[in-house]
Amino acid sequence: MSRNGCLLCAPLVAESVDEMLSQMRVAKKNGADVVELRVDYIQGFAPEMDLPRLIRGRVLPVIVTYRPKWEGGNFEGDEVFRVKALRKAISLGADFVDVELQVAAEFLECSTPERKDSSSRVVVSNHNYKMTPSLGEIGSLIARIQSIGADVVKIVTTAEKVTDVARVFHAVVHSQVPTIALVMGPKGLISRLLAPKFGGFLTFGALGVGQESAPGQPTLLQLTQMYRVDRMDRDTKVFGIVGNPVGHSKGPIIHNAAFQEIGYNAVYVPYLVDDMREFLEVYSGSDFSGFSVTIPFKEDALRCCDEVDPIAQAIGAVNTIIRRDGKLIGYNTDCEAAISAIEDALRGKKVDTRLKNR
């Protein structure tokens, strides 16, 4: 388990029990703390036969999830059959069982006998595939899930804007129960990368590209190797690149490696932004320490800064923002980088000329 208390979970979406058991071993090797067994992906899933193999053959703690179509999963069969399978998972000692809010109250009541003799914990989940509600609505949703008797609260929303994620962070920080709170889609990526910093109970990392169980999931290796989520804590400073598009940027690779090299407690993340001013106003806390700025926001960034370096002012664009004493200070490092590149090229040309004259 990571030092920050946030579990790193690999969702397993295999189509057979044998493949899922094999994936579990890969997940353990790649640094997962827990795996989610998405049994709704298994072709011809037979709970009485398959669940004992999966649970007794586990090499990591497991979350058993049998997600129905109406909550974004693959199961389309009889609901009684599905609920019976989840109760079976509890009786077999699954570490966690995920059940949807819509059926959670009835499920918890009918599962009392199984829960009495089991150490299984019930995750009550709710997915919103359209948007991210207001902060008040998120708080009410968490309270409702908690009141039903959930051991772990799970809310998953969809990002229309990157600023939606800030409401989810706020809700998790103030939650009184273990809470998984994630935002789907490219604009919600930071909810997954920064979950440990804001006290999330768990974040998901796919085994590989194409093996995601929800839109916007990073891979397990990205979380552990690039973003080092297992080393993140509440004091971790957050830097990142602001742009649209931004997924192609090498910034996270370069800066996170540099932070690791010098032992600096910081992370560098991509922000897919629509409105520069709104973004800076929402992510105005001291934890968000600085931003690289790329297309199309370099001119907008200049207008948003409290102070601007004279060179950046003369150029008319800012590509670097530092938060200092509560103020946003703007710089332009493109100019210096371009001049340095030209000078390096000229020096190399002179060397080549000398070699040719010998």
Tab-separated table of C-alpha atoms in Angstrom:
chain	number	residue	atom	x	y	z
A	1	MET	CA	0.000	0.000	0.000
A	2	SER	CA	1.242	3.496	-0.840
A	3	ARG	CA	2.465	5.670	1.987
A	4	ASN	CA	-0.372	8.187	1.514
A	5	GLY	CA	-3.222	5.747	2.202
A	6	CYS	CA	-4.686	6.066	-1.299
A	7	LEU	CA	-5.012	2.649	-2.902
A	8	LEU	CA	-3.895	2.137	-6.482
A	9	CYS	CA	-6.474	-0.079	-8.182
A	10	ALA	CA	-6.182	-1.853	-11.527
A	11	PRO	CA	-9.555	-2.628	-13.143
A	12	LEU	CA	-9.480	-6.027	-14.835
A	13	VAL	CA	-11.679	-6.289	-17.918
A	14	ALA	CA	-10.758	-9.765	-19.171
A	15	GLU	CA	-13.291	-11.962	-20.956
A	16	SER	CA	-12.371	-15.167	-19.089
A	17	VAL	CA	-11.548	-16.194	-15.536
A	18	ASP	CA	-8.120	-17.538	-16.530
A	19	GLU	CA	-7.221	-14.279	-18.259
A	20	MET	CA	-8.431	-12.246	-15.297
A	21	LEU	CA	-6.296	-14.283	-12.883
A	22	SER	CA	-3.332	-13.737	-15.195
A	23	GLN	CA	-4.036	-9.992	-15.321
A	24	MET	CA	-4.138	-9.927	-11.529
A	25	ARG	CA	-0.566	-11.170	-11.366
A	26	VAL	CA	0.508	-8.513	-13.872
A	27	ALA	CA	-1.236	-5.832	-11.814
A	28	LYS	CA	0.629	-6.897	-8.690
A	29	LYS	CA	3.941	-6.834	-10.551
A	30	ASN	CA	3.184	-3.327	-11.830
A	31	GLY	CA	2.481	-1.875	-8.392
A	32	ALA	CA	-1.278	-2.177	-7.841
A	33	ASP	CA	-2.555	-2.371	-4.250
A	34	VAL	CA	-5.942	-3.811	-5.220
A	35	VAL	CA	-7.738	-4.999	-8.354
A	36	GLU	CA	-11.305	-4.519	-9.474
A	37	LEU	CA	-12.772	-7.724	-10.914
A	38	ARG	CA	-15.179	-6.465	-13.574
A	39	VAL	CA	-17.007	-9.757	-13.835
A	40	ASP	CA	-19.573	-8.194	-16.184
A	41	TYR	CA	-16.838	-8.419	-18.857
A	42	ILE	CA	-16.451	-12.206	-18.475
A	43	GLN	CA	-18.164	-14.112	-21.263
A	44	GLY	CA	-20.687	-16.627	-19.905
A	45	PHE	CA	-19.942	-15.633	-16.303
A	46	ALA	CA	-21.129	-18.357	-13.899
A	47	PRO	CA	-20.995	-16.974	-10.334
A	48	GLU	CA	-21.204	-20.293	-8.486
A	49	MET	CA	-18.189	-21.641	-10.347
A	50	ASP	CA	-16.213	-18.525	-11.323
A	51	LEU	CA	-16.333	-16.409	-8.152
A	52	PRO	CA	-14.637	-19.043	-5.934
A	53	ARG	CA	-11.800	-19.327	-8.478
A	54	LEU	CA	-11.332	-15.573	-8.672
A	55	ILE	CA	-11.563	-14.823	-4.968
A	56	ARG	CA	-9.655	-17.811	-3.628
A	57	GLY	CA	-7.020	-17.441	-6.333
A	58	ARG	CA	-6.381	-13.760	-5.647
A	59	VAL	CA	-2.853	-12.437	-5.155
A	60	LEU	CA	-4.130	-8.962	-4.236
A	61	PRO	CA	-7.206	-7.645	-2.427
A	62	VAL	CA	-10.188	-7.551	-4.791
A	63	ILE	CA	-13.230	-5.418	-5.484
A	64	VAL	CA	-15.981	-7.476	-7.114
A	65	THR	CA	-18.023	-5.360	-9.522
A	66	TYR	CA	-20.908	-6.732	-11.596
A	67	ARG	CA	-21.932	-3.525	-13.349
A	68	PRO	CA	-25.316	-3.452	-15.111
A	69	LYS	CA	-25.933	-1.747	-18.440
A	70	TRP	CA	-28.060	0.924	-16.780
A	71	GLU	CA	-25.022	2.088	-14.779
A	72	GLY	CA	-22.526	1.932	-17.641
A	73	GLY	CA	-21.556	-1.749	-17.388
A	74	ASN	CA	-22.056	-4.801	-19.591
A	75	PHE	CA	-24.558	-6.949	-17.664
A	76	GLU	CA	-28.038	-7.049	-19.229
A	77	GLY	CA	-29.567	-10.063	-17.499
A	78	ASP	CA	-31.895	-10.645	-14.568
A	79	GLU	CA	-31.305	-8.288	-11.645
A	80	VAL	CA	-32.054	-10.987	-9.071
A	81	PHE	CA	-29.305	-13.132	-10.596
A	82	ARG	CA	-26.843	-10.215	-10.457
A	83	VAL	CA	-27.596	-9.339	-6.833
A	84	LYS	CA	-27.325	-12.987	-5.841
A	85	ALA	CA	-23.831	-13.085	-7.396
A	86	LEU	CA	-22.737	-10.056	-5.359
A	87	ARG	CA	-24.064	-11.659	-2.177
A	88	LYS	CA	-22.077	-14.762	-3.113
A	89	ALA	CA	-18.927	-12.625	-3.380
A	90	ILE	CA	-19.493	-11.378	0.164
A	91	SER	CA	-19.976	-14.896	1.513
A	92	LEU	CA	-16.706	-15.941	-0.177
A	93	GLY	CA	-14.817	-13.153	1.574
A	94	ALA	CA	-14.209	-10.682	-1.260
A	95	ASP	CA	-12.371	-7.701	0.218
A	96	PHE	CA	-14.836	-5.242	-1.346
A	97	VAL	CA	-18.092	-5.549	-3.255
A	98	ASP	CA	-19.313	-2.635	-5.384
A	99	VAL	CA	-23.064	-2.041	-5.566
A	100	GLU	CA	-24.905	0.812	-7.277
A	101	LEU	CA	-26.711	3.458	-5.230
A	102	GLN	CA	-29.989	2.783	-7.014
A	103	VAL	CA	-30.208	-0.714	-5.478
A	104	ALA	CA	-27.868	-0.312	-2.489
A	105	ALA	CA	-30.441	0.077	0.317
A	106	GLU	CA	-32.273	-3.112	-0.633
A	107	PHE	CA	-29.000	-4.933	-1.282
A	108	LEU	CA	-27.527	-4.052	2.105
A	109	GLU	CA	-30.725	-5.126	3.861
A	110	CYS	CA	-30.967	-8.482	2.085
A	111	SER	CA	-27.218	-9.121	2.486
A	112	THR	CA	-27.220	-8.856	6.278
A	113	PRO	CA	-26.651	-12.620	6.825
A	114	GLU	CA	-23.660	-12.710	4.487
A	115	ARG	CA	-22.143	-9.512	5.908
A	116	LYS	CA	-22.496	-10.739	9.491
A	117	ASP	CA	-19.932	-13.476	8.970
A	118	SER	CA	-17.741	-11.684	6.414
A	119	SER	CA	-15.031	-9.048	6.479
A	120	SER	CA	-16.160	-7.728	3.084
A	121	ARG	CA	-16.677	-3.985	2.794
A	122	VAL	CA	-19.416	-2.590	0.572
A	123	VAL	CA	-18.629	0.210	-1.871
A	124	VAL	CA	-21.789	2.094	-2.819
A	125	SER	CA	-21.257	3.825	-6.156
A	126	ASN	CA	-22.991	6.395	-8.287
A	127	HIS	CA	-22.012	7.334	-11.851
A	128	ASN	CA	-23.011	10.481	-13.715
A	129	TYR	CA	-22.142	10.118	-17.403
A	130	LYS	CA	-23.413	13.576	-18.374
A	131	MET	CA	-21.866	16.182	-16.065
A	132	THR	CA	-20.476	17.111	-12.654
A	133	PRO	CA	-23.102	18.448	-10.216
A	134	SER	CA	-22.721	21.512	-8.018
A	135	LEU	CA	-20.669	21.301	-4.827
A	136	GLY	CA	-23.852	21.256	-2.747
A	137	GLU	CA	-25.307	18.415	-4.796
A	138	ILE	CA	-22.093	16.410	-4.515
A	139	GLY	CA	-22.092	16.897	-0.747
A	140	SER	CA	-25.722	15.769	-0.505
A	141	LEU	CA	-24.970	12.734	-2.651
A	142	ILE	CA	-22.070	11.686	-0.421
A	143	ALA	CA	-24.250	12.139	2.670
A	144	ARG	CA	-27.022	10.058	1.109
A	145	ILE	CA	-24.655	7.222	0.227
A	146	GLN	CA	-23.154	7.320	3.711
A	147	SER	CA	-26.604	7.212	5.350
A	148	ILE	CA	-27.477	4.001	3.482
A	149	GLY	CA	-24.635	2.263	5.292
A	150	ALA	CA	-21.812	2.253	2.769
A	151	ASP	CA	-18.387	1.305	4.033
A	152	VAL	CA	-16.864	3.252	1.130
A	153	VAL	CA	-18.515	6.033	-0.874
A	154	LYS	CA	-17.842	6.167	-4.612
A	155	ILE	CA	-18.963	9.005	-6.871
A	156	VAL	CA	-17.929	9.287	-10.504
A	157	THR	CA	-18.895	12.276	-12.636
A	158	THR	CA	-18.087	13.580	-16.111
A	159	ALA	CA	-16.012	16.693	-16.790
A	160	GLU	CA	-17.439	19.323	-19.099
A	161	LYS	CA	-14.605	21.650	-18.011
A	162	VAL	CA	-11.383	21.065	-16.085
A	163	THR	CA	-12.718	23.402	-13.388
A	164	ASP	CA	-15.436	20.825	-12.589
A	165	VAL	CA	-12.771	18.726	-10.892
A	166	ALA	CA	-12.178	21.377	-8.221
A	167	ARG	CA	-15.652	20.715	-6.782
A	168	VAL	CA	-14.874	17.020	-6.487
A	169	PHE	CA	-11.550	17.741	-4.763
A	170	HIS	CA	-13.344	20.000	-2.269
A	171	ALA	CA	-15.954	17.338	-1.511
A	172	VAL	CA	-13.360	14.606	-0.928
A	173	VAL	CA	-11.259	16.771	1.389
A	174	HIS	CA	-14.295	17.406	3.591
A	175	SER	CA	-15.807	13.904	3.455
A	176	GLN	CA	-16.040	12.092	6.792
A	177	VAL	CA	-16.014	8.592	5.254
A	178	PRO	CA	-13.598	6.788	2.912
A	179	THR	CA	-14.436	8.282	-0.473
A	180	ILE	CA	-13.555	7.494	-4.059
A	181	ALA	CA	-14.337	10.552	-6.185
A	182	LEU	CA	-13.240	10.620	-9.810
A	183	VAL	CA	-14.128	12.607	-12.923
A	184	MET	CA	-14.296	10.901	-16.305
A	185	GLY	CA	-12.989	12.238	-19.608
A	186	PRO	CA	-9.768	14.018	-20.669
A	187	LYS	CA	-10.671	17.155	-18.719
A	188	GLY	CA	-11.127	15.059	-15.581
A	189	LEU	CA	-7.717	13.384	-15.730
A	190	ILE	CA	-6.304	15.431	-12.846
A	191	SER	CA	-8.928	13.923	-10.510
A	192	ARG	CA	-7.197	10.577	-11.009
A	193	LEU	CA	-3.638	11.901	-10.860
A	194	LEU	CA	-4.143	14.029	-7.737
A	195	ALA	CA	-6.504	11.738	-5.793
A	196	PRO	CA	-3.818	10.914	-3.169
A	197	LYS	CA	-3.116	14.589	-2.498
A	198	PHE	CA	-6.742	15.366	-1.737
A	199	GLY	CA	-7.393	12.295	0.398
A	200	GLY	CA	-9.099	9.972	-2.070
A	201	PHE	CA	-9.501	6.402	-0.881
A	202	LEU	CA	-8.585	4.940	-4.252
A	203	THR	CA	-7.642	5.798	-7.827
A	204	PHE	CA	-7.731	3.576	-10.905
A	205	GLY	CA	-4.947	2.743	-13.353
A	206	ALA	CA	-5.579	0.527	-16.379
A	207	LEU	CA	-3.205	-2.353	-17.096
A	208	GLY	CA	-2.542	-0.842	-20.511
A	209	VAL	CA	-3.923	1.348	-23.270
A	210	GLY	CA	-7.212	-0.144	-24.450
A	211	GLN	CA	-7.871	-1.873	-21.129
A	212	GLU	CA	-9.604	1.050	-19.420
A	213	SER	CA	-12.879	0.486	-17.577
A	214	ALA	CA	-13.905	4.167	-17.812
A	215	PRO	CA	-13.108	7.157	-20.059
A	216	GLY	CA	-9.965	9.055	-19.108
A	217	GLN	CA	-8.205	6.374	-17.061
A	218	PRO	CA	-4.405	6.617	-17.156
A	219	THR	CA	-2.393	3.422	-17.120
A	220	LEU	CA	-1.012	1.819	-13.992
A	221	LEU	CA	2.568	2.429	-15.131
A	222	GLN	CA	1.855	6.096	-15.838
A	223	LEU	CA	0.517	6.529	-12.313
A	224	THR	CA	3.455	4.779	-10.655
A	225	GLN	CA	6.376	5.738	-12.888
A	226	MET	CA	5.541	9.139	-14.349
A	227	TYR	CA	3.296	10.701	-11.701
A	228	ARG	CA	4.539	8.700	-8.683
A	229	VAL	CA	1.116	8.722	-7.038
A	230	ASP	CA	2.348	6.282	-4.408
A	231	ARG	CA	4.745	8.982	-3.137
A	232	MET	CA	2.266	11.857	-3.251
A	233	ASP	CA	0.887	13.418	-0.067
A	234	ARG	CA	-1.035	16.474	1.121
A	235	ASP	CA	2.118	18.606	0.950
A	236	THR	CA	2.876	17.773	-2.684
A	237	LYS	CA	3.102	20.932	-4.793
A	238	VAL	CA	1.233	20.863	-8.097
A	239	PHE	CA	2.625	22.250	-11.334
A	240	GLY	CA	1.359	21.635	-14.831
A	241	ILE	CA	0.885	22.617	-18.432
A	242	VAL	CA	-2.180	24.576	-19.519
A	243	GLY	CA	-3.316	24.242	-23.103
A	244	ASN	CA	-5.849	22.977	-25.606
A	245	PRO	CA	-4.860	20.457	-26.897
A	246	VAL	CA	-2.412	19.300	-24.247
A	247	GLY	CA	-2.292	15.495	-24.359
A	248	HIS	CA	0.713	15.500	-26.696
A	249	SER	CA	2.930	17.478	-24.306
A	250	LYS	CA	6.181	15.922	-23.090
A	251	GLY	CA	6.103	18.261	-20.094
A	252	PRO	CA	4.876	15.679	-17.554
A	253	ILE	CA	7.595	13.224	-18.623
A	254	ILE	CA	10.393	15.798	-18.349
A	255	HIS	CA	9.322	17.699	-15.239
A	256	ASN	CA	8.270	14.716	-13.139
A	257	ALA	CA	11.576	13.023	-13.881
A	258	ALA	CA	13.376	16.218	-12.829
A	259	PHE	CA	11.373	16.451	-9.583
A	260	GLN	CA	12.280	12.868	-8.780
A	261	GLU	CA	15.953	13.444	-9.560
A	262	ILE	CA	16.273	16.383	-7.148
A	263	GLY	CA	13.964	14.884	-4.507
A	264	TYR	CA	11.373	17.659	-4.747
A	265	ASN	CA	7.878	16.846	-3.461
A	266	ALA	CA	5.960	18.004	-6.513
A	267	VAL	CA	4.002	16.690	-9.482
A	268	TYR	CA	3.490	18.095	-12.980
A	269	VAL	CA	0.143	17.390	-14.665
A	270	PRO	CA	-1.655	18.282	-17.925
A	271	TYR	CA	-4.621	20.675	-17.776
A	272	LEU	CA	-7.001	20.600	-20.744
A	273	VAL	CA	-8.433	24.112	-20.444
A	274	ASP	CA	-11.178	26.078	-22.207
A	275	ASP	CA	-10.945	29.434	-20.428
A	276	MET	CA	-7.628	30.649	-18.985
A	277	ARG	CA	-9.021	33.234	-16.600
A	278	GLU	CA	-11.657	30.905	-15.168
A	279	PHE	CA	-9.045	28.176	-14.724
A	280	LEU	CA	-6.681	30.456	-12.759
A	281	GLU	CA	-9.513	31.794	-10.608
A	282	VAL	CA	-10.697	28.291	-9.668
A	283	TYR	CA	-7.253	26.768	-9.066
A	284	SER	CA	-6.065	29.715	-6.996
A	285	GLY	CA	-4.855	27.836	-3.906
A	286	SER	CA	-1.221	27.861	-2.876
A	287	ASP	CA	-0.911	24.135	-3.640
A	288	PHE	CA	-1.167	24.986	-7.352
A	289	SER	CA	2.283	26.535	-7.523
A	290	GLY	CA	2.947	27.207	-11.183
A	291	PHE	CA	1.920	26.624	-14.764
A	292	SER	CA	3.513	26.230	-18.146
A	293	VAL	CA	1.329	27.795	-20.835
A	294	THR	CA	1.000	26.593	-24.402
A	295	ILE	CA	-1.297	27.196	-27.385
A	296	PRO	CA	-3.734	28.961	-27.432
A	297	PHE	CA	-3.366	30.743	-24.084
A	298	LYS	CA	-0.017	32.594	-24.101
A	299	GLU	CA	-1.569	35.993	-24.781
A	300	ASP	CA	-4.481	35.332	-22.406
A	301	ALA	CA	-1.978	34.349	-19.714
A	302	LEU	CA	-0.264	37.731	-19.950
A	303	ARG	CA	-3.566	39.506	-19.265
A	304	CYS	CA	-4.331	37.223	-16.307
A	305	CYS	CA	-1.078	37.782	-14.392
A	306	ASP	CA	-0.708	40.229	-11.520
A	307	GLU	CA	2.849	41.030	-12.584
A	308	VAL	CA	4.659	40.402	-15.860
A	309	ASP	CA	8.406	40.238	-16.508
A	310	PRO	CA	9.530	43.090	-18.843
A	311	ILE	CA	10.733	40.659	-21.534
A	312	ALA	CA	7.380	38.863	-21.561
A	313	GLN	CA	5.618	42.218	-21.630
A	314	ALA	CA	7.655	43.296	-24.646
A	315	ILE	CA	6.991	40.011	-26.455
A	316	GLY	CA	3.282	40.175	-25.606
A	317	ALA	CA	2.996	36.600	-24.393
A	318	VAL	CA	3.554	34.533	-21.236
A	319	ASN	CA	4.497	30.856	-21.265
A	320	THR	CA	5.383	30.428	-17.567
A	321	ILE	CA	3.398	31.486	-14.492
A	322	ILE	CA	4.713	31.255	-10.954
A	323	ARG	CA	2.579	31.826	-7.861
A	324	ARG	CA	4.574	33.946	-5.428
A	325	ASP	CA	3.186	35.602	-2.257
A	326	GLY	CA	-0.327	35.090	-3.523
A	327	LYS	CA	0.370	36.755	-6.864
A	328	LEU	CA	0.707	35.307	-10.353
A	329	ILE	CA	3.992	36.341	-11.968
A	330	GLY	CA	4.330	35.842	-15.720
A	331	TYR	CA	7.504	35.107	-17.691
A	332	ASN	CA	8.448	34.182	-21.233
A	333	THR	CA	11.194	31.564	-21.500
A	334	ASP	CA	10.586	30.923	-25.215
A	335	CYS	CA	12.788	33.892	-26.113
A	336	GLU	CA	15.784	32.714	-24.104
A	337	ALA	CA	15.335	29.145	-25.317
A	338	ALA	CA	15.250	30.249	-28.963
A	339	ILE	CA	18.381	32.388	-28.584
A	340	SER	CA	20.206	29.563	-26.781
A	341	ALA	CA	19.285	27.121	-29.535
A	342	ILE	CA	20.599	29.499	-32.195
A	343	GLU	CA	23.817	30.084	-30.262
A	344	ASP	CA	24.319	26.334	-29.767
A	345	ALA	CA	23.758	25.740	-33.480
A	346	LEU	CA	26.228	28.466	-34.437
A	347	ARG	CA	28.848	27.115	-32.057
A	348	GLY	CA	28.364	23.673	-33.565
A	349	LYS	CA	28.754	25.117	-37.069
A	350	LYS	CA	32.055	26.777	-36.124
A	351	VAL	CA	33.380	23.522	-34.740
A	352	ASP	CA	32.372	21.704	-37.923
A	353	THR	CA	34.168	24.336	-40.029
A	354	ARG	CA	37.406	23.975	-38.066
A	355	LEU	CA	37.282	20.185	-38.428
A	356	LYS	CA	36.800	20.479	-42.173
A	357	ASN	CA	39.826	22.858	-42.468
A	358	ARG	CA	42.188	20.381	-40.816
